[in-house]
Amino acid sequence: MRKIPSVICPNCLEQQSLEQTLTAQSNQNVIFTCLYCEEKIKNIITSKG
């Protein structure tokens, strides 16, 4: 059984599936979009590897 990681929205504190809320950009940054309150955080910097 595969466990799906989850994230918590910093605005409404709802817990959501990682796959549904994060979108990868070609520049290796990420966009977070909350499914409940529609909070959007752009250009989240990630580290490679």
Tab-separated table of N, CA, C and O in Angstrom:
chain	number	residue	atom	x	y	z
A	1	MET	N	0.838	-1.186	0.000
A	1	MET	CA	0.000	0.000	0.000
A	1	MET	C	0.883	1.249	0.000
A	1	MET	O	1.752	1.408	0.840
A	2	ARG	N	0.642	2.112	-0.925
A	2	ARG	CA	1.437	3.327	-1.088
A	2	ARG	C	0.835	4.480	-0.291
A	2	ARG	O	-0.349	4.773	-0.403
A	3	LYS	N	1.666	5.130	0.510
A	3	LYS	CA	1.206	6.302	1.255
A	3	LYS	C	1.418	7.547	0.409
A	3	LYS	O	2.461	7.709	-0.211
A	4	ILE	N	0.430	8.418	0.387
A	4	ILE	CA	0.516	9.654	-0.384
A	4	ILE	C	0.867	10.793	0.573
A	4	ILE	O	0.167	11.020	1.558
A	5	PRO	N	1.950	11.512	0.293
A	5	PRO	CA	2.320	12.641	1.155
A	5	PRO	C	1.249	13.726	1.125
A	5	PRO	O	0.551	13.903	0.122
A	6	SER	N	1.140	14.471	2.207
A	6	SER	CA	0.166	15.548	2.259
A	6	SER	C	0.833	16.844	2.696
A	6	SER	O	1.916	16.835	3.277
A	7	VAL	N	0.172	17.951	2.380
A	7	VAL	CA	0.638	19.273	2.779
A	7	VAL	C	-0.488	19.981	3.519
A	7	VAL	O	-1.656	19.647	3.348
A	8	ILE	N	-0.131	20.963	4.329
A	8	ILE	CA	-1.113	21.748	5.074
A	8	ILE	C	-1.058	23.178	4.573
A	8	ILE	O	0.015	23.784	4.509
A	9	CYS	N	-2.198	23.723	4.214
A	9	CYS	CA	-2.273	25.088	3.718
A	9	CYS	C	-1.916	26.065	4.839
A	9	CYS	O	-2.478	25.978	5.936
A	10	PRO	N	-1.004	26.998	4.581
A	10	PRO	CA	-0.640	27.965	5.618
A	10	PRO	C	-1.743	28.982	5.914
A	10	PRO	O	-1.718	29.642	6.939
A	11	ASN	N	-2.733	29.081	5.036
A	11	ASN	CA	-3.809	30.052	5.215
A	11	ASN	C	-5.003	29.461	5.978
A	11	ASN	O	-5.402	29.984	7.008
A	12	CYS	N	-5.555	28.338	5.490
A	12	CYS	CA	-6.760	27.760	6.109
A	12	CYS	C	-6.473	26.517	6.948
A	12	CYS	O	-7.368	25.992	7.598
A	13	LEU	N	-5.231	26.019	6.910
A	13	LEU	CA	-4.765	24.872	7.689
A	13	LEU	C	-5.410	23.538	7.313
A	13	LEU	O	-5.354	22.578	8.062
A	14	GLU	N	-6.025	23.474	6.109
A	14	GLU	CA	-6.587	22.213	5.633
A	14	GLU	C	-5.469	21.323	5.100
A	14	GLU	O	-4.527	21.795	4.477
A	15	GLN	N	-5.582	20.032	5.346
A	15	GLN	CA	-4.596	19.068	4.876
A	15	GLN	C	-5.048	18.514	3.531
A	15	GLN	O	-6.208	18.138	3.368
A	16	GLN	N	-4.102	18.486	2.563
A	16	GLN	CA	-4.435	18.079	1.209
A	16	GLN	C	-3.338	17.199	0.632
A	16	GLN	O	-2.208	17.218	1.098
A	17	SER	N	-3.671	16.475	-0.401
A	17	SER	CA	-2.714	15.608	-1.085
A	17	SER	C	-1.647	16.437	-1.779
A	17	SER	O	-1.934	17.447	-2.423
A	18	LEU	N	-0.408	16.004	-1.668
A	18	LEU	CA	0.718	16.687	-2.313
A	18	LEU	C	0.525	16.763	-3.821
A	18	LEU	O	0.774	17.785	-4.447
A	19	GLU	N	0.049	15.687	-4.414
A	19	GLU	CA	-0.126	15.611	-5.859
A	19	GLU	C	-1.170	16.588	-6.383
A	19	GLU	O	-1.105	17.028	-7.520
A	20	GLN	N	-2.154	16.937	-5.562
A	20	GLN	CA	-3.226	17.825	-6.000
A	20	GLN	C	-2.909	19.294	-5.792
A	20	GLN	O	-3.530	20.153	-6.407
A	21	THR	N	-1.952	19.624	-4.939
A	21	THR	CA	-1.730	21.018	-4.576
A	21	THR	C	-0.447	21.629	-5.125
A	21	THR	O	-0.354	22.839	-5.237
A	22	LEU	N	0.551	20.817	-5.452
A	22	LEU	CA	1.821	21.355	-5.921
A	22	LEU	C	1.991	21.138	-7.420
A	22	LEU	O	1.693	20.067	-7.933
A	23	THR	N	2.475	22.171	-8.090
A	23	THR	CA	2.752	22.111	-9.519
A	23	THR	C	4.210	22.474	-9.738
A	23	THR	O	4.658	23.536	-9.294
A	24	ALA	N	4.957	21.611	-10.398
A	24	ALA	CA	6.369	21.863	-10.663
A	24	ALA	C	6.516	22.773	-11.876
A	24	ALA	O	5.788	22.638	-12.855
A	25	GLN	N	7.451	23.711	-11.788
A	25	GLN	CA	7.769	24.585	-12.904
A	25	GLN	C	9.071	24.124	-13.540
A	25	GLN	O	9.862	23.416	-12.925
A	26	SER	N	9.319	24.560	-14.757
A	26	SER	CA	10.525	24.136	-15.468
A	26	SER	C	11.803	24.679	-14.840
A	26	SER	O	12.870	24.123	-15.033
A	27	ASN	N	11.719	25.747	-14.061
A	27	ASN	CA	12.902	26.317	-13.417
A	27	ASN	C	13.163	25.695	-12.044
A	27	ASN	O	13.884	26.264	-11.230
A	28	GLN	N	12.558	24.560	-11.748
A	28	GLN	CA	12.709	23.786	-10.515
A	28	GLN	C	12.024	24.432	-9.308
A	28	GLN	O	12.224	23.995	-8.186
A	29	ASN	N	11.232	25.473	-9.527
A	29	ASN	CA	10.422	26.033	-8.459
A	29	ASN	C	9.061	25.343	-8.461
A	29	ASN	O	8.729	24.601	-9.364
A	30	VAL	N	8.255	25.621	-7.428
A	30	VAL	CA	6.972	24.955	-7.266
A	30	VAL	C	5.887	25.993	-6.993
A	30	VAL	O	6.148	27.019	-6.376
A	31	ILE	N	4.666	25.722	-7.450
A	31	ILE	CA	3.506	26.559	-7.142
A	31	ILE	C	2.570	25.747	-6.265
A	31	ILE	O	2.211	24.612	-6.591
A	32	PHE	N	2.150	26.311	-5.128
A	32	PHE	CA	1.179	25.686	-4.238
A	32	PHE	C	-0.168	26.348	-4.460
A	32	PHE	O	-0.277	27.572	-4.457
A	33	THR	N	-1.225	25.533	-4.644
A	33	THR	CA	-2.583	26.045	-4.774
A	33	THR	C	-3.495	25.238	-3.856
A	33	THR	O	-3.619	24.025	-4.003
A	34	CYS	N	-4.140	25.927	-2.904
A	34	CYS	CA	-5.042	25.252	-1.965
A	34	CYS	C	-6.378	24.966	-2.647
A	34	CYS	O	-6.954	25.835	-3.306
A	35	LEU	N	-6.874	23.752	-2.492
A	35	LEU	CA	-8.141	23.365	-3.099
A	35	LEU	C	-9.339	23.920	-2.338
A	35	LEU	O	-10.427	24.007	-2.883
A	36	TYR	N	-9.153	24.315	-1.093
A	36	TYR	CA	-10.252	24.789	-0.249
A	36	TYR	C	-10.407	26.306	-0.296
A	36	TYR	O	-11.464	26.819	-0.620
A	37	CYS	N	-9.341	27.044	0.031
A	37	CYS	CA	-9.442	28.504	0.100
A	37	CYS	C	-8.839	29.193	-1.115
A	37	CYS	O	-8.873	30.416	-1.217
A	38	GLU	N	-8.255	28.413	-2.042
A	38	GLU	CA	-7.654	28.913	-3.280
A	38	GLU	C	-6.446	29.812	-3.050
A	38	GLU	O	-6.085	30.615	-3.915
A	39	GLU	N	-5.812	29.699	-1.898
A	39	GLU	CA	-4.552	30.396	-1.632
A	39	GLU	C	-3.518	29.916	-2.639
A	39	GLU	O	-3.420	28.724	-2.922
A	40	LYS	N	-2.738	30.832	-3.201
A	40	LYS	CA	-1.731	30.470	-4.189
A	40	LYS	C	-0.397	31.071	-3.771
A	40	LYS	O	-0.305	32.257	-3.504
A	41	ILE	N	0.619	30.223	-3.699
A	41	ILE	CA	1.967	30.665	-3.382
A	41	ILE	C	2.845	30.249	-4.551
A	41	ILE	O	2.945	29.074	-4.870
A	42	LYS	N	3.467	31.237	-5.189
A	42	LYS	CA	4.258	30.979	-6.388
A	42	LYS	C	5.750	31.003	-6.084
A	42	LYS	O	6.186	31.600	-5.108
A	43	ASN	N	6.504	30.366	-6.964
A	43	ASN	CA	7.967	30.388	-6.938
A	43	ASN	C	8.571	29.898	-5.628
A	43	ASN	O	9.495	30.497	-5.099
A	44	ILE	N	8.050	28.811	-5.101
A	44	ILE	CA	8.636	28.175	-3.927
A	44	ILE	C	9.930	27.527	-4.382
A	44	ILE	O	9.937	26.663	-5.257
A	45	ILE	N	11.029	27.938	-3.793
A	45	ILE	CA	12.337	27.442	-4.195
A	45	ILE	C	12.570	26.060	-3.607
A	45	ILE	O	12.321	25.827	-2.424
A	46	THR	N	13.025	25.136	-4.441
A	46	THR	CA	13.337	23.782	-3.992
A	46	THR	C	14.807	23.496	-4.240
A	46	THR	O	15.460	24.183	-5.006
A	47	SER	N	15.303	22.478	-3.568
A	47	SER	CA	16.683	22.087	-3.823
A	47	SER	C	16.681	20.830	-4.692
A	47	SER	O	15.821	19.974	-4.555
A	48	LYS	N	17.632	20.727	-5.550
A	48	LYS	CA	17.719	19.602	-6.466
A	48	LYS	C	18.426	18.447	-5.779
A	48	LYS	O	19.451	18.629	-5.153
A	49	GLY	N	17.865	17.239	-5.920
A	49	GLY	CA	18.507	16.045	-5.382
A	49	GLY	C	18.233	15.905	-3.999
A	49	GLY	O	18.240	15.365	-3.092
